[in-house]
Amino acid sequence: MNRSEQCFLEACRVIPGGVNSPVRAFKGVGGTPIFFKKALGAYLWDVDDQHYIDYVGSWGPAILGHTHPAVLEALTQQMHHGLSFGAPTALETELACKVIDFFPAIEQIRFVSSGTEATLSAIRLARGFTKRNKILKFEGCYHGHGDSLLVKAGSGLLTLGVPTSAGIPSDFAKHTLTARFNDLAHVQQIFAEWGEDIAAIIIEPIAGNMNLVLPASGFLAGLRAICDQYQSVLIFDEVMTGFRVAKGGAQALYQIKADLTTLGKVLGGGLPVGAFGGRADIMAHLAPLGDVYQAGTLSGNPLAMRAGLTTLQLIEAQTDFYEQLASMSGQLTQGLVAEAKAAGVPLLADGVGGMFGFYFTELARIATYADVMQCDSVAFKAFFHGMLKQGVYLAPSAFEAGFLSIAHSAQDIEKTLTAASKVFKSL
Ligand code: HOZ
């Protein structure tokens, strides 16, 4: 038994399933989760001293690569000034201004401690603002584990094969309507029936929790028009895509103004941070100004603010940051498709900024949840374990997007493709 296996056995005695977030348990790929002890740049080291090129990046935050020296330096300085005040600091305003600078549709913002908190707060705010009950989400989109959002959700729920969680009273779930991603006609049909009681549409503008699924041309603009017609709030969940696919997230790429935006991951530079923000007239409904309550002891925590601020400053300082990320994800995805083709394995891949997905499929393109569900999960599992043996760490689920960092090098991509070539031939 190796050290990871021992760690897992010990963890299982005291932590349900041995993990603190389900996808990590390797249920989607079989086998024992790897336990890590060190992360630096584009690499990870496990407790058995194996070394990996990392394409998970802590599920998105590590866009600069792990353990960036400037982030460490900022944190070290901050630690000596206080870990948490539970009172306002100027750092919060500084980070708020930086985010508003990156995201023109955000006029005001509130910081929380996770993406889940951000989405459930945004939903409550939309309901309080519109005085309506229902929300519309999309099949396979994941917005954290708030009760009304765990209906036909992606990510860990899809990995475990239970898209709707137990423990949610049907009285809550009945207010969550679900439409097919990239199917505007379906959204219009739902609005024709329920539109007057729909507080908000919430969407991952680029879905990243049912593998990566890009929005079809006109789809997001169509949602904007429907929300305008019915006076519903359009919420872009950019926890994953914010600061990752472009400086201003997916809304900058597709030129759509969301009413509210949720953020997380990169925003915290590796520390737990979430945020929601948007139109000032909507944000004014939040306590202490308005009657929608939301609070958090560690909200705006100074260490998290410093890590986030330093991360955004470093991104801003490099003018070709997103071009470089996009070029690397292009090399990776095109390379994977070419190597698979050479080995006779049907594969598609897509990339956007520092995010990518690949799909074992004979289809010509992946546009819907149903397309993703048709992919060959057996081939994915074999590929995942083959790559792991070759020193490449991919997300242990066919339903998660992959992440690149600015610390990945051309040599890392080359090594990854050489490994992929061997593994494709063995499938
Ligand atoms: N489900 C999240 C990623 N889409 C988080 C997974 C984890 O941290 O284990």
CSV table of C-alpha atoms and ligand atoms in Angstrom, one decimal:
chain,number,residue,atom,x,y,z
A,1,MET,CA,0.0,0.0,0.0
A,2,ASN,CA,1.5,3.4,-0.9
A,3,ARG,CA,1.3,6.5,1.2
A,4,SER,CA,-1.7,8.0,-0.6
A,5,GLU,CA,-3.7,4.8,0.0
A,6,GLN,CA,-2.8,4.9,3.7
A,7,CYS,CA,-3.8,8.5,3.9
A,8,PHE,CA,-7.1,7.7,2.3
A,9,LEU,CA,-7.9,4.9,4.6
A,10,GLU,CA,-7.1,7.1,7.6
A,11,ALA,CA,-9.2,9.9,6.2
A,12,CYS,CA,-12.2,7.6,5.6
A,13,ARG,CA,-12.4,6.9,9.3
A,14,VAL,CA,-13.0,10.5,10.2
A,15,ILE,CA,-14.2,12.3,7.1
A,16,PRO,CA,-17.2,11.0,5.1
A,17,GLY,CA,-15.8,9.3,1.9
A,18,GLY,CA,-12.3,10.5,3.0
A,19,VAL,CA,-12.7,13.9,1.3
A,20,ASN,CA,-14.1,17.4,1.9
A,21,SER,CA,-15.6,17.8,-1.6
A,22,PRO,CA,-17.0,14.8,-3.4
A,23,VAL,CA,-15.2,14.9,-6.9
A,24,ARG,CA,-11.9,14.5,-5.1
A,25,ALA,CA,-12.9,11.0,-4.0
A,26,PHE,CA,-12.1,9.6,-7.6
A,27,LYS,CA,-15.6,8.0,-7.7
A,28,GLY,CA,-15.8,9.3,-11.3
A,29,VAL,CA,-12.7,7.4,-12.4
A,30,GLY,CA,-12.2,4.6,-9.9
A,31,GLY,CA,-9.2,4.0,-7.7
A,32,THR,CA,-7.8,5.9,-4.7
A,33,PRO,CA,-7.4,9.7,-4.6
A,34,ILE,CA,-3.9,11.0,-4.7
A,35,PHE,CA,-2.9,12.9,-1.6
A,36,PHE,CA,-0.7,15.9,-2.3
A,37,LYS,CA,1.9,17.6,-0.1
A,38,LYS,CA,3.3,20.4,-2.3
A,39,ALA,CA,2.4,22.6,-5.2
A,40,LEU,CA,4.7,25.0,-7.1
A,41,GLY,CA,4.1,26.7,-10.5
A,42,ALA,CA,2.5,24.2,-12.9
A,43,TYR,CA,3.5,21.2,-10.7
A,44,LEU,CA,2.2,19.1,-7.9
A,45,TRP,CA,4.0,16.5,-5.7
A,46,ASP,CA,2.1,13.7,-4.0
A,47,VAL,CA,2.8,12.1,-0.6
A,48,ASP,CA,4.7,9.3,-2.4
A,49,ASP,CA,7.0,11.9,-4.0
A,50,GLN,CA,5.5,11.5,-7.5
A,51,HIS,CA,5.6,14.7,-9.6
A,52,TYR,CA,2.8,15.8,-11.9
A,53,ILE,CA,2.0,18.5,-14.4
A,54,ASP,CA,-1.2,19.9,-13.0
A,55,TYR,CA,-4.3,20.8,-15.1
A,56,VAL,CA,-6.7,21.2,-12.2
A,57,GLY,CA,-5.1,24.3,-10.6
A,58,SER,CA,-7.1,23.9,-7.4
A,59,TRP,CA,-10.2,23.8,-9.7
A,60,GLY,CA,-9.4,27.2,-11.2
A,61,PRO,CA,-7.8,29.6,-8.7
A,62,ALA,CA,-4.2,28.9,-9.5
A,63,ILE,CA,-4.1,31.0,-12.7
A,64,LEU,CA,-0.6,32.3,-11.9
A,65,GLY,CA,0.6,28.8,-11.1
A,66,HIS,CA,0.8,27.5,-7.5
A,67,THR,CA,2.5,29.4,-4.7
A,68,HIS,CA,3.4,32.5,-6.7
A,69,PRO,CA,6.2,34.3,-4.8
A,70,ALA,CA,4.5,37.8,-5.0
A,71,VAL,CA,1.3,36.4,-3.5
A,72,LEU,CA,3.3,34.7,-0.7
A,73,GLU,CA,5.1,38.0,0.0
A,74,ALA,CA,1.9,40.0,0.2
A,75,LEU,CA,0.4,37.4,2.5
A,76,THR,CA,3.4,37.3,4.7
A,77,GLN,CA,3.2,41.1,5.1
A,78,GLN,CA,-0.5,41.0,5.8
A,79,MET,CA,-0.2,38.3,8.4
A,80,HIS,CA,1.9,40.6,10.6
A,81,HIS,CA,-0.9,43.2,10.5
A,82,GLY,CA,-3.8,41.0,11.5
A,83,LEU,CA,-5.5,37.8,10.3
A,84,SER,CA,-9.1,38.9,10.6
A,85,PHE,CA,-10.8,42.0,12.1
A,86,GLY,CA,-14.5,41.3,11.5
A,87,ALA,CA,-14.7,45.1,10.7
A,88,PRO,CA,-14.1,47.1,7.5
A,89,THR,CA,-10.6,47.5,6.0
A,90,ALA,CA,-9.5,49.7,3.1
A,91,LEU,CA,-8.2,46.6,1.4
A,92,GLU,CA,-11.9,45.6,0.7
A,93,THR,CA,-12.5,48.9,-1.1
A,94,GLU,CA,-9.2,48.5,-3.0
A,95,LEU,CA,-10.2,45.0,-4.3
A,96,ALA,CA,-13.8,46.2,-5.0
A,97,CYS,CA,-12.4,49.0,-7.2
A,98,LYS,CA,-10.1,46.6,-9.1
A,99,VAL,CA,-12.9,44.1,-9.8
A,100,ILE,CA,-15.2,47.0,-11.0
A,101,ASP,CA,-12.4,48.1,-13.2
A,102,PHE,CA,-12.2,44.6,-14.8
A,103,PHE,CA,-16.0,44.1,-15.0
A,104,PRO,CA,-17.8,47.2,-16.3
A,105,ALA,CA,-21.3,45.7,-15.5
A,106,ILE,CA,-20.4,45.5,-11.8
A,107,GLU,CA,-21.2,48.9,-10.2
A,108,GLN,CA,-21.2,47.6,-6.6
A,109,ILE,CA,-19.9,44.4,-5.1
A,110,ARG,CA,-20.0,42.4,-1.9
A,111,PHE,CA,-17.3,39.9,-0.8
A,112,VAL,CA,-18.2,36.5,0.7
A,113,SER,CA,-16.1,33.4,1.4
A,114,SER,CA,-17.0,31.0,-1.4
A,115,GLY,CA,-18.7,30.7,-4.8
A,116,THR,CA,-21.6,28.9,-3.2
A,117,GLU,CA,-22.2,31.8,-0.8
A,118,ALA,CA,-22.0,34.2,-3.8
A,119,THR,CA,-24.6,32.4,-5.9
A,120,LEU,CA,-27.1,31.8,-3.1
A,121,SER,CA,-26.8,35.4,-2.0
A,122,ALA,CA,-27.3,36.6,-5.6
A,123,ILE,CA,-30.4,34.5,-5.9
A,124,ARG,CA,-31.9,35.8,-2.6
A,125,LEU,CA,-31.1,39.3,-3.8
A,126,ALA,CA,-32.8,38.8,-7.2
A,127,ARG,CA,-35.9,37.4,-5.4
A,128,GLY,CA,-35.9,40.3,-2.9
A,129,PHE,CA,-35.5,42.8,-5.7
A,130,THR,CA,-38.2,41.4,-8.0
A,131,LYS,CA,-40.5,40.1,-5.3
A,132,ARG,CA,-40.8,36.9,-7.3
A,133,ASN,CA,-40.2,33.3,-6.4
A,134,LYS,CA,-38.9,31.2,-9.3
A,135,ILE,CA,-35.5,31.0,-10.8
A,136,LEU,CA,-34.4,29.4,-14.1
A,137,LYS,CA,-31.2,27.5,-14.3
A,138,PHE,CA,-29.8,25.2,-17.0
A,139,GLU,CA,-29.3,21.4,-17.1
A,140,GLY,CA,-25.7,20.5,-16.2
A,141,CYS,CA,-24.8,23.9,-14.8
A,142,TYR,CA,-23.5,23.9,-11.3
A,143,HIS,CA,-23.8,27.0,-9.0
A,144,GLY,CA,-22.5,25.7,-5.7
A,145,HIS,CA,-24.5,23.7,-3.2
A,146,GLY,CA,-27.3,26.0,-2.2
A,147,ASP,CA,-30.6,24.2,-1.9
A,148,SER,CA,-32.5,25.8,-4.8
A,149,LEU,CA,-29.5,25.3,-7.1
A,150,LEU,CA,-28.9,21.6,-6.6
A,151,VAL,CA,-31.5,20.7,-9.2
A,152,LYS,CA,-30.2,19.0,-12.4
A,153,ALA,CA,-26.8,20.3,-11.5
A,154,GLY,CA,-23.4,19.4,-12.9
A,155,SER,CA,-19.9,18.9,-11.3
A,156,GLY,CA,-19.9,16.5,-8.4
A,157,LEU,CA,-23.5,15.6,-8.7
A,158,LEU,CA,-23.1,14.5,-12.3
A,159,THR,CA,-19.9,12.7,-11.4
A,160,LEU,CA,-21.8,10.7,-8.8
A,161,GLY,CA,-24.8,10.2,-11.1
A,162,VAL,CA,-27.3,12.1,-8.9
A,163,PRO,CA,-27.9,15.4,-10.7
A,164,THR,CA,-30.5,16.4,-8.1
A,165,SER,CA,-29.5,16.1,-4.4
A,166,ALA,CA,-31.5,14.4,-1.7
A,167,GLY,CA,-32.3,16.6,1.3
A,168,ILE,CA,-34.0,19.4,-0.6
A,169,PRO,CA,-37.7,19.7,0.2
A,170,SER,CA,-39.9,19.7,-2.9
A,171,ASP,CA,-41.4,23.0,-1.7
A,172,PHE,CA,-37.9,24.5,-2.4
A,173,ALA,CA,-37.2,22.7,-5.6
A,174,LYS,CA,-40.6,23.6,-7.2
A,175,HIS,CA,-39.3,27.2,-7.5
A,176,THR,CA,-36.3,26.0,-9.6
A,177,LEU,CA,-37.1,25.7,-13.3
A,178,THR,CA,-34.6,24.0,-15.6
A,179,ALA,CA,-34.0,24.6,-19.3
A,180,ARG,CA,-31.7,23.0,-21.8
A,181,PHE,CA,-28.3,24.8,-22.2
A,182,ASN,CA,-28.1,26.4,-25.7
A,183,ASP,CA,-31.8,26.0,-26.3
A,184,LEU,CA,-33.3,29.5,-26.5
A,185,ALA,CA,-36.7,28.2,-27.7
A,186,HIS,CA,-37.0,26.1,-24.5
A,187,VAL,CA,-36.3,29.2,-22.3
A,188,GLN,CA,-38.9,31.2,-24.2
A,189,GLN,CA,-41.4,28.4,-23.7
A,190,ILE,CA,-40.8,28.3,-19.9
A,191,PHE,CA,-41.0,32.1,-19.7
A,192,ALA,CA,-44.3,32.1,-21.7
A,193,GLU,CA,-45.7,29.9,-18.9
A,194,TRP,CA,-44.0,31.3,-15.7
A,195,GLY,CA,-42.3,34.5,-16.8
A,196,GLU,CA,-44.3,36.8,-14.4
A,197,ASP,CA,-42.9,34.9,-11.4
A,198,ILE,CA,-39.3,34.3,-12.6
A,199,ALA,CA,-37.0,36.4,-10.5
A,200,ALA,CA,-33.8,35.4,-12.3
A,201,ILE,CA,-32.0,33.4,-14.9
A,202,ILE,CA,-28.7,32.0,-13.5
A,203,ILE,CA,-26.2,30.6,-16.0
A,204,GLU,CA,-22.6,29.7,-16.3
A,205,PRO,CA,-22.1,31.7,-19.5
A,206,ILE,CA,-19.5,29.1,-20.5
A,207,ALA,CA,-20.5,25.9,-18.8
A,208,GLY,CA,-17.6,24.3,-16.9
A,209,ASN,CA,-19.2,21.8,-14.6
A,210,MET,CA,-20.5,19.4,-17.3
A,211,ASN,CA,-17.1,19.4,-18.9
A,212,LEU,CA,-16.6,22.6,-21.0
A,213,VAL,CA,-19.6,23.6,-23.1
A,214,LEU,CA,-19.4,26.9,-25.0
A,215,PRO,CA,-22.5,29.0,-25.6
A,216,ALA,CA,-24.0,28.9,-29.1
A,217,SER,CA,-23.9,32.1,-31.1
A,218,GLY,CA,-26.8,34.4,-30.0
A,219,PHE,CA,-27.7,32.2,-27.0
A,220,LEU,CA,-26.5,34.6,-24.2
A,221,ALA,CA,-27.9,37.7,-26.1
A,222,GLY,CA,-31.2,35.9,-26.3
A,223,LEU,CA,-31.2,35.4,-22.6
A,224,ARG,CA,-30.5,39.1,-22.1
A,225,ALA,CA,-33.5,40.0,-24.3
A,226,ILE,CA,-35.8,37.6,-22.5
A,227,CYS,CA,-34.8,39.0,-19.1
A,228,ASP,CA,-35.4,42.6,-20.4
A,229,GLN,CA,-38.8,41.6,-21.7
A,230,TYR,CA,-40.0,40.0,-18.4
A,231,GLN,CA,-38.0,42.3,-16.0
A,232,SER,CA,-36.1,39.3,-14.6
A,233,VAL,CA,-32.6,39.5,-13.4
A,234,LEU,CA,-29.8,38.0,-15.5
A,235,ILE,CA,-27.2,36.4,-13.3
A,236,PHE,CA,-23.9,35.3,-14.9
A,237,ASP,CA,-22.2,32.8,-12.6
A,238,GLU,CA,-18.6,33.6,-13.4
A,239,VAL,CA,-17.1,31.9,-10.4
A,240,MET,CA,-15.1,29.7,-12.9
A,241,THR,CA,-14.9,32.0,-15.9
A,242,GLY,CA,-14.2,35.3,-14.2
A,243,PHE,CA,-10.6,36.5,-14.7
A,244,ARG,CA,-10.0,33.1,-16.4
A,245,VAL,CA,-11.3,33.3,-20.0
A,246,ALA,CA,-10.6,37.0,-20.2
A,247,LYS,CA,-9.9,39.9,-17.8
A,248,GLY,CA,-13.6,40.7,-17.7
A,249,GLY,CA,-14.8,37.1,-17.8
A,250,ALA,CA,-17.2,35.6,-20.3
A,251,GLN,CA,-19.3,38.7,-20.4
A,252,ALA,CA,-16.4,40.6,-21.9
A,253,LEU,CA,-15.8,37.9,-24.5
A,254,TYR,CA,-19.4,37.8,-25.6
A,255,GLN,CA,-20.2,41.5,-24.9
A,256,ILE,CA,-23.3,40.8,-22.7
A,257,LYS,CA,-24.2,43.0,-19.7
A,258,ALA,CA,-25.3,40.8,-16.8
A,259,ASP,CA,-27.4,42.4,-14.1
A,260,LEU,CA,-25.6,40.5,-11.4
A,261,THR,CA,-22.3,38.5,-11.6
A,262,THR,CA,-21.0,36.0,-9.2
A,263,LEU,CA,-17.2,35.5,-8.8
A,264,GLY,CA,-14.8,33.3,-6.8
A,265,LYS,CA,-11.8,31.1,-7.5
A,266,VAL,CA,-9.1,33.4,-9.2
A,267,LEU,CA,-10.5,36.3,-7.2
A,268,GLY,CA,-9.1,34.8,-4.0
A,269,GLY,CA,-5.7,33.9,-5.5
A,270,GLY,CA,-5.9,30.5,-3.7
A,271,LEU,CA,-7.6,31.7,-0.5
A,272,PRO,CA,-11.4,31.2,0.1
A,273,VAL,CA,-13.2,34.2,-1.6
A,274,GLY,CA,-16.4,34.7,-3.4
A,275,ALA,CA,-18.2,37.8,-4.5
A,276,PHE,CA,-21.4,39.0,-6.1
A,277,GLY,CA,-22.0,42.3,-7.7
A,278,GLY,CA,-23.8,44.2,-10.4
A,279,ARG,CA,-26.3,47.0,-10.9
A,280,ALA,CA,-26.3,49.5,-8.1
A,281,ASP,CA,-30.1,49.7,-8.0
A,282,ILE,CA,-30.2,46.0,-7.3
A,283,MET,CA,-27.3,45.9,-4.9
A,284,ALA,CA,-29.0,48.7,-2.9
A,285,HIS,CA,-31.6,46.1,-1.7
A,286,LEU,CA,-28.9,44.4,0.4
A,287,ALA,CA,-28.7,44.9,4.2
A,288,PRO,CA,-27.8,47.3,5.8
A,289,LEU,CA,-29.3,49.5,3.0
A,290,GLY,CA,-32.2,47.3,2.1
A,291,ASP,CA,-34.3,44.4,3.3
A,292,VAL,CA,-32.4,41.4,1.8
A,293,TYR,CA,-30.2,40.0,4.5
A,294,GLN,CA,-26.7,38.6,3.9
A,295,ALA,CA,-23.7,38.5,6.2
A,296,GLY,CA,-20.4,36.7,7.0
A,297,THR,CA,-17.8,36.7,9.8
A,298,LEU,CA,-14.9,36.2,7.5
A,299,SER,CA,-16.3,38.2,4.5
A,300,GLY,CA,-13.7,40.5,3.2
A,301,ASN,CA,-11.0,38.7,5.3
A,302,PRO,CA,-7.7,40.7,4.9
A,303,LEU,CA,-5.5,37.8,3.9
A,304,ALA,CA,-8.0,36.7,1.2
A,305,MET,CA,-8.3,40.3,0.0
A,306,ARG,CA,-4.5,40.7,-0.2
A,307,ALA,CA,-4.1,37.4,-2.1
A,308,GLY,CA,-6.9,38.4,-4.6
A,309,LEU,CA,-5.6,41.9,-5.1
A,310,THR,CA,-2.0,40.8,-5.7
A,311,THR,CA,-3.3,38.2,-8.2
A,312,LEU,CA,-5.3,40.7,-10.2
A,313,GLN,CA,-2.4,43.2,-10.1
A,314,LEU,CA,-0.1,40.5,-11.5
A,315,ILE,CA,-2.6,39.6,-14.2
A,316,GLU,CA,-3.0,43.3,-15.2
A,317,ALA,CA,0.8,43.8,-15.3
A,318,GLN,CA,1.2,41.3,-18.1
A,319,THR,CA,-0.4,42.8,-21.2
A,320,ASP,CA,-0.5,39.5,-23.2
A,321,PHE,CA,-1.7,37.4,-20.2
A,322,TYR,CA,-4.9,36.1,-21.8
A,323,GLU,CA,-3.4,35.8,-25.3
A,324,GLN,CA,-0.7,33.6,-23.8
A,325,LEU,CA,-3.2,31.4,-21.9
A,326,ALA,CA,-5.3,31.1,-25.0
A,327,SER,CA,-2.4,30.2,-27.2
A,328,MET,CA,-1.4,27.4,-24.7
A,329,SER,CA,-4.9,26.0,-24.4
A,330,GLY,CA,-5.1,26.0,-28.3
A,331,GLN,CA,-1.8,24.1,-28.5
A,332,LEU,CA,-3.0,21.6,-25.9
A,333,THR,CA,-6.5,21.0,-27.3
A,334,GLN,CA,-5.3,20.8,-31.0
A,335,GLY,CA,-2.5,18.6,-29.9
A,336,LEU,CA,-4.8,16.2,-28.0
A,337,VAL,CA,-7.1,16.0,-31.0
A,338,ALA,CA,-4.2,15.3,-33.4
A,339,GLU,CA,-2.7,12.6,-31.1
A,340,ALA,CA,-6.0,10.9,-30.6
A,341,LYS,CA,-6.7,10.9,-34.4
A,342,ALA,CA,-3.2,9.4,-35.0
A,343,ALA,CA,-4.2,6.6,-32.6
A,344,GLY,CA,-7.7,6.1,-34.1
A,345,VAL,CA,-9.5,7.5,-31.0
A,346,PRO,CA,-12.5,9.7,-31.7
A,347,LEU,CA,-11.9,12.9,-29.7
A,348,LEU,CA,-13.1,16.5,-29.7
A,349,ALA,CA,-11.6,19.3,-27.6
A,350,ASP,CA,-12.4,23.0,-27.0
A,351,GLY,CA,-10.5,25.7,-25.2
A,352,VAL,CA,-11.2,29.3,-24.1
A,353,GLY,CA,-8.6,31.5,-22.3
A,354,GLY,CA,-7.1,29.4,-19.6
A,355,MET,CA,-9.9,26.8,-19.6
A,356,PHE,CA,-10.3,23.6,-21.8
A,357,GLY,CA,-12.4,20.5,-22.2
A,358,PHE,CA,-12.0,17.2,-24.2
A,359,TYR,CA,-14.7,14.7,-25.1
A,360,PHE,CA,-14.4,11.1,-26.2
A,361,THR,CA,-17.1,11.3,-28.8
A,362,GLU,CA,-17.9,10.7,-32.5
A,363,LEU,CA,-20.2,13.8,-32.5
A,364,ALA,CA,-19.1,16.8,-34.7
A,365,ARG,CA,-19.5,19.2,-31.8
A,366,ILE,CA,-20.5,19.4,-28.1
A,367,ALA,CA,-23.3,21.9,-27.4
A,368,THR,CA,-25.7,20.4,-24.9
A,369,TYR,CA,-25.9,18.4,-21.7
A,370,ALA,CA,-27.2,15.5,-23.8
A,371,ASP,CA,-24.1,15.6,-26.0
A,372,VAL,CA,-21.9,15.5,-22.9
A,373,MET,CA,-23.9,12.5,-21.5
A,374,GLN,CA,-23.2,10.6,-24.8
A,375,CYS,CA,-19.4,10.7,-24.4
A,376,ASP,CA,-17.5,7.5,-23.7
A,377,SER,CA,-16.9,7.5,-20.0
A,378,VAL,CA,-15.0,4.2,-20.1
A,379,ALA,CA,-12.4,5.7,-22.4
A,380,PHE,CA,-12.2,8.8,-20.2
A,381,LYS,CA,-11.4,6.7,-17.1
A,382,ALA,CA,-8.7,4.7,-18.9
A,383,PHE,CA,-7.2,7.9,-20.3
A,384,PHE,CA,-7.3,9.6,-16.8
A,385,HIS,CA,-5.4,6.7,-15.2
A,386,GLY,CA,-3.0,6.4,-18.1
A,387,MET,CA,-2.1,10.1,-17.9
A,388,LEU,CA,-1.7,9.9,-14.1
A,389,LYS,CA,0.9,7.1,-14.5
A,390,GLN,CA,2.7,9.4,-17.0
A,391,GLY,CA,2.8,12.2,-14.5
A,392,VAL,CA,-0.1,14.3,-15.7
A,393,TYR,CA,-2.9,15.3,-13.3
A,394,LEU,CA,-6.3,15.9,-14.9
A,395,ALA,CA,-9.6,16.5,-13.1
A,396,PRO,CA,-10.8,13.1,-11.9
A,397,SER,CA,-14.2,13.5,-13.6
A,398,ALA,CA,-15.4,13.6,-17.2
A,399,PHE,CA,-17.7,16.5,-16.1
A,400,GLU,CA,-15.1,19.0,-15.0
A,401,ALA,CA,-13.3,21.5,-17.2
A,402,GLY,CA,-9.5,21.6,-17.3
A,403,PHE,CA,-7.4,24.6,-16.2
A,404,LEU,CA,-4.1,26.0,-17.4
A,405,SER,CA,-1.9,28.6,-15.6
A,406,ILE,CA,0.5,31.2,-16.9
A,407,ALA,CA,3.2,29.1,-15.3
A,408,HIS,CA,2.7,26.2,-17.7
A,409,SER,CA,5.5,26.1,-20.3
A,410,ALA,CA,5.7,25.0,-24.0
A,411,GLN,CA,7.7,22.0,-22.6
A,412,ASP,CA,4.9,21.1,-20.2
A,413,ILE,CA,2.4,21.0,-23.1
A,414,GLU,CA,4.9,19.0,-25.2
A,415,LYS,CA,5.4,16.5,-22.4
A,416,THR,CA,1.6,16.2,-21.9
A,417,LEU,CA,1.1,15.5,-25.6
A,418,THR,CA,3.8,12.9,-25.7
A,419,ALA,CA,2.2,11.2,-22.7
A,420,ALA,CA,-1.3,11.5,-24.3
A,421,SER,CA,0.0,9.9,-27.5
A,422,LYS,CA,1.2,6.8,-25.6
A,423,VAL,CA,-2.1,6.6,-23.6
A,424,PHE,CA,-4.3,7.0,-26.7
A,425,LYS,CA,-2.5,4.2,-28.4
A,426,SER,CA,-3.1,2.0,-25.3
A,427,LEU,CA,-6.9,2.6,-25.2
B,1,HOZ,N1,-17.0,20.9,-7.8
B,1,HOZ,C1,-16.0,21.9,-7.8
B,1,HOZ,C2,-15.4,22.0,-9.1
B,1,HOZ,N2,-16.3,22.2,-10.2
B,1,HOZ,C3,-15.0,21.7,-6.7
B,1,HOZ,C4,-14.4,20.4,-6.6
B,1,HOZ,C5,-13.4,20.2,-5.4
B,1,HOZ,O1,-12.9,21.2,-4.9
B,1,HOZ,O2,-13.2,19.1,-5.1
